[in-house]
Coordinates of C-alpha atoms in Angstrom, one line a residue:
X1 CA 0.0 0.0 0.0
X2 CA 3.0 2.4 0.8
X3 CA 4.7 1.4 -2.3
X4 CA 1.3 2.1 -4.4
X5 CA 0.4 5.9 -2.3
X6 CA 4.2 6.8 -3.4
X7 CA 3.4 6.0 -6.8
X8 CA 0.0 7.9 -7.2
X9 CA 2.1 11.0 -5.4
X10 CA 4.8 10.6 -7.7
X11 CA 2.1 10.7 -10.7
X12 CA 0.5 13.5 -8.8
X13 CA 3.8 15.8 -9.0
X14 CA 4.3 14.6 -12.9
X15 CA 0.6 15.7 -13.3
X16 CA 1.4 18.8 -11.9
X17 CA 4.5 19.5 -13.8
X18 CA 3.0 18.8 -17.0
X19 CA 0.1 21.4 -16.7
X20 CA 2.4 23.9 -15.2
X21 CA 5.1 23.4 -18.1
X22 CA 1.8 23.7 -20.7
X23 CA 0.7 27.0 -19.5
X24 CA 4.3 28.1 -18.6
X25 CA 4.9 28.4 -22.4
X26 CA 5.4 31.6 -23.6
X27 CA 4.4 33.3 -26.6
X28 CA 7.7 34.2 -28.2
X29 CA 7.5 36.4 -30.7
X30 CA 11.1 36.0 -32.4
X31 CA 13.9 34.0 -31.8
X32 CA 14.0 30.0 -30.5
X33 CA 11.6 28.5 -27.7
X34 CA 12.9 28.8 -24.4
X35 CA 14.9 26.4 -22.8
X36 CA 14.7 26.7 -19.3
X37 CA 11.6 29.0 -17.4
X38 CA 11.7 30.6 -14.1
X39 CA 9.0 31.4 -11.9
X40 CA 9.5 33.3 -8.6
X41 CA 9.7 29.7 -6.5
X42 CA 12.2 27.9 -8.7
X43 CA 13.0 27.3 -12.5
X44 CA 13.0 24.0 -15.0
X45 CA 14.2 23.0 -18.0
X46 CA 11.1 22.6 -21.1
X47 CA 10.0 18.9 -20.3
X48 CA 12.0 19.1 -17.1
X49 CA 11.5 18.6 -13.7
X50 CA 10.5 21.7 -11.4
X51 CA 13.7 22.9 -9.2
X52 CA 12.5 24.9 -6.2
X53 CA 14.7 28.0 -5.1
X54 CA 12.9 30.7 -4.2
X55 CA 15.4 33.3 -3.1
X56 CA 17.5 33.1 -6.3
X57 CA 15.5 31.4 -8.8
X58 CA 17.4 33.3 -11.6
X59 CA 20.6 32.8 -10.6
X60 CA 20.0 29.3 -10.8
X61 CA 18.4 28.9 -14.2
X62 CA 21.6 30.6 -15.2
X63 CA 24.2 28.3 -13.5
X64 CA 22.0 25.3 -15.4
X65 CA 22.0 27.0 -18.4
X66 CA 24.8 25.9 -20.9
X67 CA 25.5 27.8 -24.0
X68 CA 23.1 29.4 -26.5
X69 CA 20.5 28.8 -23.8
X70 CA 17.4 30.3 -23.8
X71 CA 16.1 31.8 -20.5
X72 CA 12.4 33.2 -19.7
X73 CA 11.8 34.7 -16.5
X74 CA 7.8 35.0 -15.5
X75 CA 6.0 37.6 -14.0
X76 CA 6.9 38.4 -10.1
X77 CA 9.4 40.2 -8.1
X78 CA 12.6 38.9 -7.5
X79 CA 15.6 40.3 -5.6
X80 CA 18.3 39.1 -6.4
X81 CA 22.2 39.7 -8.3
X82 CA 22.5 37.7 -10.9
X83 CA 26.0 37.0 -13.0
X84 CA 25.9 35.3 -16.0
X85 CA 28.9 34.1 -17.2
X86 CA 28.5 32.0 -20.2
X87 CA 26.5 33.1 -24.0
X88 CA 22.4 33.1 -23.2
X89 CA 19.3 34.9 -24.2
X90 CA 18.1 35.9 -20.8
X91 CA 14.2 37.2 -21.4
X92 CA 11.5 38.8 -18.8
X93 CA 8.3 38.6 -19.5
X94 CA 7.7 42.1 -19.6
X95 CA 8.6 45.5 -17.7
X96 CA 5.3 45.4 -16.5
X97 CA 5.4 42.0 -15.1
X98 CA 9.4 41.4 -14.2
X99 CA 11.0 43.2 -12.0
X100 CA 14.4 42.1 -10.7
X101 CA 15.6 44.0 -7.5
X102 CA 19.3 44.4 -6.3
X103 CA 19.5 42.3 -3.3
X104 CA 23.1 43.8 -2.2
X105 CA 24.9 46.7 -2.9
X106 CA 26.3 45.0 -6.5
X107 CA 25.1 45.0 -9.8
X108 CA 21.8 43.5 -10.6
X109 CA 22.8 42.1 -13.7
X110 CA 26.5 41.7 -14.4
X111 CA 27.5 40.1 -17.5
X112 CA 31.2 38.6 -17.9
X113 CA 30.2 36.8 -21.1
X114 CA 30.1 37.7 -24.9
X115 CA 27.2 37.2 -26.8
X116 CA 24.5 37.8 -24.0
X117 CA 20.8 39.3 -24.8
X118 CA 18.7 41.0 -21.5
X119 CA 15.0 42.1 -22.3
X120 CA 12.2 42.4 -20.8
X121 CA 13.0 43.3 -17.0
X122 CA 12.4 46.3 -14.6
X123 CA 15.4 46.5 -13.1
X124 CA 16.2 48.5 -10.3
X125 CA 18.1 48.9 -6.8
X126 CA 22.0 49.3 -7.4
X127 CA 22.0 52.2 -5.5
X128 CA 24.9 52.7 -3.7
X129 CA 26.5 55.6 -5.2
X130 CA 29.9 56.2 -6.3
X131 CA 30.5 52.8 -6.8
X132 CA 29.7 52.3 -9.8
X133 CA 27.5 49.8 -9.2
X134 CA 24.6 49.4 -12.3
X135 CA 21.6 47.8 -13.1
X136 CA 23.2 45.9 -16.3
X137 CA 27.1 45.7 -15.9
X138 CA 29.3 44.8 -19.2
X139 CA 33.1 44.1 -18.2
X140 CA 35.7 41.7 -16.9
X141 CA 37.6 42.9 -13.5
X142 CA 40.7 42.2 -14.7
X143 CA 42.4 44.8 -17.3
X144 CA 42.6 44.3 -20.9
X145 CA 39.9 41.7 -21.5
X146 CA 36.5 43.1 -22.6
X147 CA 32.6 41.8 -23.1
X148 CA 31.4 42.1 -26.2
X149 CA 28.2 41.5 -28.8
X150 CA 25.8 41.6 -26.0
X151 CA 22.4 43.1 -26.9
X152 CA 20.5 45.0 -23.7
X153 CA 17.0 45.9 -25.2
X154 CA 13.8 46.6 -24.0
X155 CA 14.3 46.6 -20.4
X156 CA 13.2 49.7 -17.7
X157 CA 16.0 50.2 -15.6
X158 CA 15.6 53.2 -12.7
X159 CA 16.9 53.9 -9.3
X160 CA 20.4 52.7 -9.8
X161 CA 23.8 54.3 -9.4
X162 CA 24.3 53.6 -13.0
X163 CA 21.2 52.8 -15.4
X164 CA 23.5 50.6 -17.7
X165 CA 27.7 50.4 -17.5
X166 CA 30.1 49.1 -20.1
X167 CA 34.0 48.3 -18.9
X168 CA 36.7 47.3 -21.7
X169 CA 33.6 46.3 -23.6
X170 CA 33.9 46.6 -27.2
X171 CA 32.7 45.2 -30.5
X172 CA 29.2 45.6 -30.9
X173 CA 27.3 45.2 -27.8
X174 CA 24.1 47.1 -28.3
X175 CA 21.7 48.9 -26.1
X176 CA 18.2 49.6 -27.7
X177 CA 14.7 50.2 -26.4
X178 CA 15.3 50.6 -23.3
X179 CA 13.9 52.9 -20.8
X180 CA 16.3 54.5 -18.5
X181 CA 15.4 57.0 -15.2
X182 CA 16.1 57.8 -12.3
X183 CA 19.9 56.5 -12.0
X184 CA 22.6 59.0 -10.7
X185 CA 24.2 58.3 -14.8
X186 CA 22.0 56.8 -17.7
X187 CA 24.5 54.6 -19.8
X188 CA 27.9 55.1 -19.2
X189 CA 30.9 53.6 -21.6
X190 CA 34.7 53.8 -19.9
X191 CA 37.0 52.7 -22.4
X192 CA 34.3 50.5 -24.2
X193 CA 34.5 51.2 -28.0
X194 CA 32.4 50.2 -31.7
X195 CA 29.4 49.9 -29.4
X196 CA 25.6 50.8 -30.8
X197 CA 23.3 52.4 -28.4
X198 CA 19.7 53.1 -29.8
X199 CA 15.9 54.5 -29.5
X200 CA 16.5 54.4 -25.5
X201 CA 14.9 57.1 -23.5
X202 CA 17.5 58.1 -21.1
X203 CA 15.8 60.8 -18.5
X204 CA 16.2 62.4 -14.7
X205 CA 19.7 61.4 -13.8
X206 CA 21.4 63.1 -11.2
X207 CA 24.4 63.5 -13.6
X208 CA 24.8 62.6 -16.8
X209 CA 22.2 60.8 -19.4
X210 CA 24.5 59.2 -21.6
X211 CA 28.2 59.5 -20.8
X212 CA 31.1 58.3 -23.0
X213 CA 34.5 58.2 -21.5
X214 CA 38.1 57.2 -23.4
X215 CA 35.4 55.7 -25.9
X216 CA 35.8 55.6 -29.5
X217 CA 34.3 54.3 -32.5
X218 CA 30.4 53.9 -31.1
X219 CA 27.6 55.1 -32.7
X220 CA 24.2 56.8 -30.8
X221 CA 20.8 56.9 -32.9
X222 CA 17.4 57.7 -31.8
X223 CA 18.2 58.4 -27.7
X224 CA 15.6 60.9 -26.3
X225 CA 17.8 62.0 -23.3
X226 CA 15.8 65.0 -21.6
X227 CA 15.7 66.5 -17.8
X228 CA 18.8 65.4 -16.9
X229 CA 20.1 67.2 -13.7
X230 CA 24.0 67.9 -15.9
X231 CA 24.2 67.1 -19.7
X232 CA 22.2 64.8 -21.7
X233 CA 25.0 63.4 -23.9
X234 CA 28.7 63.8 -22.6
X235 CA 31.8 62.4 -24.0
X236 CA 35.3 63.1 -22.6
X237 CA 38.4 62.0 -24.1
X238 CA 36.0 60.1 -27.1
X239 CA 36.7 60.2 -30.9
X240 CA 35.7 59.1 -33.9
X241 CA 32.1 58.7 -32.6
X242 CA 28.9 59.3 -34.9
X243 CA 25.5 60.9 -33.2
X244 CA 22.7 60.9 -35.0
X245 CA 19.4 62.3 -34.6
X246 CA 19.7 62.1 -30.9
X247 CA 17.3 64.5 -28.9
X248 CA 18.7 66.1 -26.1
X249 CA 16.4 68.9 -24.5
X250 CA 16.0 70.3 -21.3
X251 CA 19.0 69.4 -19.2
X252 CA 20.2 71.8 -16.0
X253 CA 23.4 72.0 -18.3
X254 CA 24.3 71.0 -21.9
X255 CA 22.4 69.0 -24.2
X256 CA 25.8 67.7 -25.9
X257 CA 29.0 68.1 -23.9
X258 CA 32.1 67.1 -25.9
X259 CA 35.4 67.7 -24.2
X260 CA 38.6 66.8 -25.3
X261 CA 36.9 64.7 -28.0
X262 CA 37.9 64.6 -31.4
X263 CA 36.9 63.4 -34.5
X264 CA 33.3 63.0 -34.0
X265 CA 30.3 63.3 -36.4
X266 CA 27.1 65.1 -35.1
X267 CA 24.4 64.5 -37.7
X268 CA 20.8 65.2 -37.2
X269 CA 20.5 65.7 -33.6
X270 CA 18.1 68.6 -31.4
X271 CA 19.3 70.0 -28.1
X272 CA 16.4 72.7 -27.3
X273 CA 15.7 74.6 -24.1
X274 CA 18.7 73.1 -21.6
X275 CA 19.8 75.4 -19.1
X276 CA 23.2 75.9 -20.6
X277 CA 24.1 75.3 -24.2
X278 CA 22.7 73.2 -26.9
X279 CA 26.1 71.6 -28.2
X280 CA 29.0 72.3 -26.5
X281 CA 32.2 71.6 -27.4
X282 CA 35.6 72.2 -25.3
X283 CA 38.9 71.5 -26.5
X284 CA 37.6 69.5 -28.8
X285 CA 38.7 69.5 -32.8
X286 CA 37.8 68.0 -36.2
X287 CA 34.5 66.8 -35.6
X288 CA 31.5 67.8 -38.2
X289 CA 28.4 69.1 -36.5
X290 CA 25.9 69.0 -39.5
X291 CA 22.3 69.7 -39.5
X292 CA 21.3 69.7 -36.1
X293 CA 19.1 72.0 -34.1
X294 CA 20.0 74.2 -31.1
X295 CA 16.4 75.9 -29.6
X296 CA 15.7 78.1 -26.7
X297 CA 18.7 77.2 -24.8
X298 CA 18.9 79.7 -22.1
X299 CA 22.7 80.6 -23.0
X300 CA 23.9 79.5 -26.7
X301 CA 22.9 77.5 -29.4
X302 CA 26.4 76.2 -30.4
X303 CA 29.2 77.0 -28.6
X304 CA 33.1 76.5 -29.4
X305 CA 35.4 76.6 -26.4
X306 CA 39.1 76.1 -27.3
X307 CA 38.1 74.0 -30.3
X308 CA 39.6 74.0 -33.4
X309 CA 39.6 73.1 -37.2
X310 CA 35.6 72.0 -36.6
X311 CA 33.1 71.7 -39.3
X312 CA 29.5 73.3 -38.9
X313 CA 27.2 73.1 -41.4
X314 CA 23.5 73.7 -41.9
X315 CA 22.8 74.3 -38.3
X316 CA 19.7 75.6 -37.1
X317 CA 20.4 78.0 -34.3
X318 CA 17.6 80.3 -33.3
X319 CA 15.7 81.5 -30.0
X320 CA 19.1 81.2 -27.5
X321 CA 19.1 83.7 -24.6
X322 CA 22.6 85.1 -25.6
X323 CA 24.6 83.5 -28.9
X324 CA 22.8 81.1 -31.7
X325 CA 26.8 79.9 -32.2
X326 CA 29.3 81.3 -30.1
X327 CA 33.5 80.4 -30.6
X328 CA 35.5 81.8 -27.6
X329 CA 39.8 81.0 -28.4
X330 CA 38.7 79.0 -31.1
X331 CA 40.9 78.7 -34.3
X332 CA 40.5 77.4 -38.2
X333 CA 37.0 76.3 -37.9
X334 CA 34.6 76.6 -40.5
X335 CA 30.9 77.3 -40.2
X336 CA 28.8 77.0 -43.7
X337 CA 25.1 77.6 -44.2
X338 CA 23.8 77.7 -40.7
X339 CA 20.9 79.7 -39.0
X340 CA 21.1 81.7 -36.3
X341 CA 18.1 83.8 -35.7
X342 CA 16.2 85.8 -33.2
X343 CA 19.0 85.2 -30.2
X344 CA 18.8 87.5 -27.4
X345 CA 22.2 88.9 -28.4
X346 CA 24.2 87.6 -31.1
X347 CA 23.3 85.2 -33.8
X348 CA 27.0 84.4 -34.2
X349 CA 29.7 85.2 -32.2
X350 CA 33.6 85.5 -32.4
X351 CA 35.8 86.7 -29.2
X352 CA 39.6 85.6 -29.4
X353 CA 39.2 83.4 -32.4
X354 CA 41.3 83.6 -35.4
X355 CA 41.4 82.1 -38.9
X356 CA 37.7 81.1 -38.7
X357 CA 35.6 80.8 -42.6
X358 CA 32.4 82.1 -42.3
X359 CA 29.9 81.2 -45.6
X360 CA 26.6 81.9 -46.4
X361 CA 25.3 81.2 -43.2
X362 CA 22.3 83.8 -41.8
X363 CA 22.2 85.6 -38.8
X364 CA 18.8 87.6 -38.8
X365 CA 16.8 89.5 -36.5
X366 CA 19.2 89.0 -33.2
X367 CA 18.6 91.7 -30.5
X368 CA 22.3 93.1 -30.8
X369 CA 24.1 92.1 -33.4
X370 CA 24.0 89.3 -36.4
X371 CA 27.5 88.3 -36.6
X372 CA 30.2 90.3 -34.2
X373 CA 34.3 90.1 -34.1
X374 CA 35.4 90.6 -30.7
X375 CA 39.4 91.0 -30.5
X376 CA 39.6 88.1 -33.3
X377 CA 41.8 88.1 -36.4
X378 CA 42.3 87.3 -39.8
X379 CA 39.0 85.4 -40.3
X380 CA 36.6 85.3 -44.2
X381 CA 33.5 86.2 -43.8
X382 CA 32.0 85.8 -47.1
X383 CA 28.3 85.9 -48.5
X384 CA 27.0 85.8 -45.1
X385 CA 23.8 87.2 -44.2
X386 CA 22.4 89.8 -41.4
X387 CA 19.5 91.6 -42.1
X388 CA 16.7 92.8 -39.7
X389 CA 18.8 92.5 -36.0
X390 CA 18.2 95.3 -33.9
X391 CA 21.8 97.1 -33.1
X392 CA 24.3 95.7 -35.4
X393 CA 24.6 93.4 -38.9
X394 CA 27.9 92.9 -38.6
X395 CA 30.6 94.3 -36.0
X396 CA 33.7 93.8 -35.6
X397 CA 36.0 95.4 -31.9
X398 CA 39.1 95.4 -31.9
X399 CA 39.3 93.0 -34.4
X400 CA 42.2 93.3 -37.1
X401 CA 43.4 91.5 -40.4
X402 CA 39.8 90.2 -41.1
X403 CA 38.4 89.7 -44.7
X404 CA 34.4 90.7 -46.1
X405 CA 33.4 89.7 -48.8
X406 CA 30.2 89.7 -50.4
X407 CA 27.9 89.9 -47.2
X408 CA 24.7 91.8 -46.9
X409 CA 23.5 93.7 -44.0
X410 CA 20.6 95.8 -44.4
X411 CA 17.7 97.1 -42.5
X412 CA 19.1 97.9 -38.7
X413 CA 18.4 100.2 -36.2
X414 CA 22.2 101.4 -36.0
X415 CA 24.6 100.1 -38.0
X416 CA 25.0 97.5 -41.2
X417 CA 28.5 97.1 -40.6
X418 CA 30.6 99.0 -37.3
X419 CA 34.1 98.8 -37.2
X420 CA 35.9 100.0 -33.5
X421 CA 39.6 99.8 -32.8
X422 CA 40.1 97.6 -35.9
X423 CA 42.5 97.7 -38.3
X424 CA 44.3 96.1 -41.4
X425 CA 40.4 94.8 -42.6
X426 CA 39.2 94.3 -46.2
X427 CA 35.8 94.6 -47.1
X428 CA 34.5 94.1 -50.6
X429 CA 31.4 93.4 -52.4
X430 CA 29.1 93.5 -49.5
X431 CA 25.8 95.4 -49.7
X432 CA 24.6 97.3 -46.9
X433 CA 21.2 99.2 -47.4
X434 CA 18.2 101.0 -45.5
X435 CA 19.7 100.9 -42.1
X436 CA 18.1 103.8 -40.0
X437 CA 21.0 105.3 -39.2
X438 CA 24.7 104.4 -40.3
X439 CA 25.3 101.9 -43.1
X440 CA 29.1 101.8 -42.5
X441 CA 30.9 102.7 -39.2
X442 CA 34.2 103.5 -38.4
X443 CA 35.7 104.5 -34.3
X444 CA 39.3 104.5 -34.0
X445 CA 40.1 102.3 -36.9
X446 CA 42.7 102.7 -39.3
X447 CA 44.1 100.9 -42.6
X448 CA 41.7 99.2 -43.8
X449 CA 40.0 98.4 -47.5
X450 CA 36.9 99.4 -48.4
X451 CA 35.8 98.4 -52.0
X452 CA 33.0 97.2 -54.5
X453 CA 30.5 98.0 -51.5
X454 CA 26.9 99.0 -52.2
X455 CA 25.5 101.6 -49.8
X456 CA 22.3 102.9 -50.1
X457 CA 19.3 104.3 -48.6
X458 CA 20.7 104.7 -45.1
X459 CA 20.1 107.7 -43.4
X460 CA 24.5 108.1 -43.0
X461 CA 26.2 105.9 -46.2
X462 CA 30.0 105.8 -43.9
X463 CA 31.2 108.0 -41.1
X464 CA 34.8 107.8 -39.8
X465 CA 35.2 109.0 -36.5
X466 CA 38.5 109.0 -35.0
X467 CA 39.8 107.0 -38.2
X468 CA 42.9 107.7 -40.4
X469 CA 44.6 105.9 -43.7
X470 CA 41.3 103.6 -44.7
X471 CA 41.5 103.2 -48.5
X472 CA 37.8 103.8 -50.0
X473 CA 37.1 103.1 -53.2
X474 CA 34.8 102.0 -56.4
X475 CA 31.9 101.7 -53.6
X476 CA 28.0 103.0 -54.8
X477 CA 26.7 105.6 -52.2
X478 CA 23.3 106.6 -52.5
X479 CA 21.9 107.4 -49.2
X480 CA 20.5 111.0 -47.1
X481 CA 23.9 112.0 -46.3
X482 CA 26.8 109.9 -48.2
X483 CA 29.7 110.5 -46.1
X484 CA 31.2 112.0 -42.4
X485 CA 34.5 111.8 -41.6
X486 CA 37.1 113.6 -39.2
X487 CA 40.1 112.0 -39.9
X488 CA 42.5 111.9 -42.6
X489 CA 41.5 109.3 -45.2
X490 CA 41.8 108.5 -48.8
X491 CA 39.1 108.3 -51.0
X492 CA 40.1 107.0 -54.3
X493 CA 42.3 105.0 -56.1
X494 CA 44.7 106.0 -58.8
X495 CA 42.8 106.1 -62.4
X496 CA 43.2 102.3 -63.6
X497 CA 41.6 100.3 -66.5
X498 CA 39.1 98.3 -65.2
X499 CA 35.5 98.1 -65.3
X500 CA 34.5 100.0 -62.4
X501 CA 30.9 99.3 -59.9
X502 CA 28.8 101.6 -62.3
X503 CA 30.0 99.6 -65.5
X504 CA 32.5 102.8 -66.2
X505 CA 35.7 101.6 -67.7
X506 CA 38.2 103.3 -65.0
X507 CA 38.5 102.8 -61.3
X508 CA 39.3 105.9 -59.8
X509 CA 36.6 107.1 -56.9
X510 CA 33.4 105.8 -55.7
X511 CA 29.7 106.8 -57.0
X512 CA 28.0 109.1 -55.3
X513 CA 24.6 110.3 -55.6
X514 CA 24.9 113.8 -55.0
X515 CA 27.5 114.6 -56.5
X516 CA 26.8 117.4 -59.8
X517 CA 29.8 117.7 -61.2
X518 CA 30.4 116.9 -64.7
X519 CA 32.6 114.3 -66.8
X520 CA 34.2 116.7 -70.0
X521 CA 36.2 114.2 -71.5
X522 CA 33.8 111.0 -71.2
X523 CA 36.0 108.6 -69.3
X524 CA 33.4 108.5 -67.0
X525 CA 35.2 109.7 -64.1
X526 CA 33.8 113.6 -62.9
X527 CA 36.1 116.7 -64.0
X528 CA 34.2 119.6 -62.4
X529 CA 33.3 120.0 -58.7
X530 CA 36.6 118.0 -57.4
X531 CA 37.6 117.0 -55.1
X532 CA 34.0 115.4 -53.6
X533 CA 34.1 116.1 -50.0
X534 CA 31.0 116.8 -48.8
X535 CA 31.0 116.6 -45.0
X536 CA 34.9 115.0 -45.7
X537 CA 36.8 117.1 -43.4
X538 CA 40.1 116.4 -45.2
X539 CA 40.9 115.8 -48.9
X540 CA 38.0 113.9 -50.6
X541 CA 37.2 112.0 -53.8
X542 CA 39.3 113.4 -56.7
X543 CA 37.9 111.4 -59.0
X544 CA 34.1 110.7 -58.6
X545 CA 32.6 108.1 -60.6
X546 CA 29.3 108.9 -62.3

């Protein structure tokens, strides 16, 4: 009788087992059927027996697992560290359903094996900070040895020290669809390189959203990193590293931080209304900042620090509380076809930066100036826009050795284009009309080029204050009152054959409306009423184009 009751309880528990492992199935959507399932009492293998461990139920399934396992975790709460060691899918049910707790001050996940997949967990409660400790850990303690082609997807990890942390981990491990709070950092890569990290929403860290350190050679698509209590997307000491349309809004400091990084490609990518700067970059050179949009950041749009021999190009840069782009000590950098419009001060900015190009970007309707020179040399502005800003088109202070060309600045409350304490400038082919008061502007500046210029239909065409030596020539005035000047300058050229900017065949002076004197020998250059100096307080135009 004994011998028969231990066989009906034996079929009992097979009974049982059976119908568990039936509904236990999951519905797996891609990849191979599980092998082994956990529940929060124990795990088993499909067809298996039921182990029973119900204080660390995943731990086990993973010590059973061997390689190329497949691991489902039900619904439940566990607490509990796990390490997996060897190459296995490890799947939760769901965010809403899994949620793995750190039962010690230690990762929750920590992976010392390549060619691991995590998804599907809430994971939360490495919280000891500055330790480093994380709810998904990549990395080997020893030096030199790395993790790699692990994916981490899908997952909600929140209220860690670190939301998800790569050590020596390189070769395409990648981090997608994951939803990341909460955590002192978001992701954070130390020396972990060629990694993808993509569509995660990385929000309300204490420090950093996503932080790259001595990394190089990963690539960032899709993040949303917002909120973030310092930047949303900081790399230090990180080159050659591609982000692309990456949206970084609303951070206490920077939307992108790059320092000491070089090399790196930012395509595509928004950084609107953060506290600081949209895109910052500190001594940080060669990287290509292309088509992304800088919005409402309470400082600048785009701002160079120290940074040299940059690319920006098409650039949207409106709406900033001081600069749309900004370069302070910044060097050979080039800036092509951007926007910056409607800043609070200037759309773009210059202060100690030398051999800069400047081309056909536009800097409209900025409350002080649209693009301004302060104590920066020998940089090319050239068919550059600044209409409509309410002080200043262009202005350049104590700023010397600089190149115009082909610019236009009309339609300001002051000045087109102010020159103060700057010398050794050449300014050609630039149109400056229907400012209301001074089209051209000159305090305390000496030697410099002015040439080819249109002027008209400002209430003052050029007035030198304080200026001696400037060389003014084959330039179109048409305005109320042409000219003021109290220095010493020279007006005109000596007569040379060459079509000249009213289609005359001699340079010589410039055109000026208002001057009634006559040509008697039909070179088109004025004979009578010479020299031109009306309101020229020394010398004048000797030979007046009409």
């Amino acid at each position: 009788m004994k011998i028969k009751a231990a066989r009906n309880v034996l079929l009992v528990v097979g009974i049982i087992t059976f119908i568990i492992n039936l509904i236990a199935v999951p519905v797996v959507t891609a990849g191979t059927q599980p092998d082994i399932y956990v529940n929060t009492n124990g795990w088993w293998r499909d067809g298996g027996v039921f182990n029973t461990n119900s204080s660390t139920p995943i731990q086990a399934a993973v010590d059973d697992a061997i390689e190329s396992d497949h691991v489902f975790v039900y619904n439940g709460t566990y607490t509990e560290n796990v390490v997996v060691n060897k190459q296995i899918t490890l799947q939760g049910e769901g965010v809403d359903k899994v949620s793995v707790t750190a039962k010690a001050h230690d990762h929750v996940f920590k992976l010392i094996a390549d060619r691991v997949d995590i998804s599907g967990f809430t994971i939360i409660g490495a919280m000891k900070k500055k330790t480093g400790k994380a709810g998904v850990f990549l990395g080997l303690d020893h030096p030199g040895s790395a993790v790699d082609h692990c994916v981490i997807s899908n997952n909600n990890i929140l209220n860690n020290h670190v939301g998800i942390f790569l050590v020596n981990s390189n070769d395409d491990n990648v981090l997608k669809n994951n939803n990341i709070s909460n955590n002192w950092r978001g992701i954070y890569l130390a020396s972990s390189s060629n990694n993808t990290i993509t569509n995660n929403i990385v929000h309300l860290h204490e420090k950093y959203g996503i932080h790259l350190a001595s990394s190089d050679d990963n690539t960032l698509t899709g993040n949303t990193i917002t909120s973030n209590l310092k930047y949303g997307i900081c790399l230090e000491s990180s080159n050659n590293n591609k982000l692309i349309d990456n949206t970084a809004d609303s951070n206490d400091k920077y939307g992108f931080y790059l320092g000491s990084s070089n090399d790196n490609t930012l395509t595509g990518n928004t950084a609107n209304s953060n506290d600081r700067c949209g895109f910052c970059l500190d001594s940080s050179n060669s990287n290509t900042i292309t088509d992304n949009i800088a919005e409402s950041n309470e400082k600048f749009g785009i701002s160079l620090i120290s940074s040299s021999s940059n690319i920006l190009i098409i650039n949207i840069a409106n709406s900033n509380d001081k600069y749309g782009i900004a370069l302070y000590s910044s060097n050979d950098n080039t800036l092509t076809d951007n926007t910056a419009d409607s800043n609070q001060k200037f759309g773009i900015g210059l202060t100690s930066s030398s051999n800069n190009i400047l081309t056909n970007n536009i800097a409209n309707s900025n409350d002080k100036y649209g693009i301004g020179l302060d104590s920066s040399n020998n940089n090319k502005l050239m068919n550059n826009i600044a209409n409509s800003n309410n002080r200043y088109g262009i202005g350049l202070i104590s700023s010397n050795d600089n190149t115009l060309i082909g610019n236009t600045a009309d339609l300001h409350n002051v000045f087109g284009i102010s020159l103060t304490s700057s010398s050794n400038n050449e300014l050609t082919d630039n149109t400056v009309n229907s400012n209301t008061v001074f089209g051209i502007g000159l305090t305390s500046s000496s030697d410099n080029t002015f040439r080819d210029n249109s002027i008209s239909d400002n209430k003052f065409g050029i007035i030198l204050h304080s200026s001696n030596n400037n060389l003014i020539y084959n330039n179109y005035f048409s305005n109320t009152i042409n000219a003021n000047d109290d220095g010493d300058n020279i007006w005109n050229t000596i007569k040379t054959e060459e079509e000249n900017i009213v289609g005359g065949s001699y340079l010589g002076g410039n055109y000026w409306s208002d001057y009634t004197g006559a040509d008697t020998d039909g070179d088109g250059i004025g004979d009578t009423l010479i020299p031109y100096n009306k309101v020229i307080g020394k010398g004048g135009d000797y030979l007046p184009l009409i």
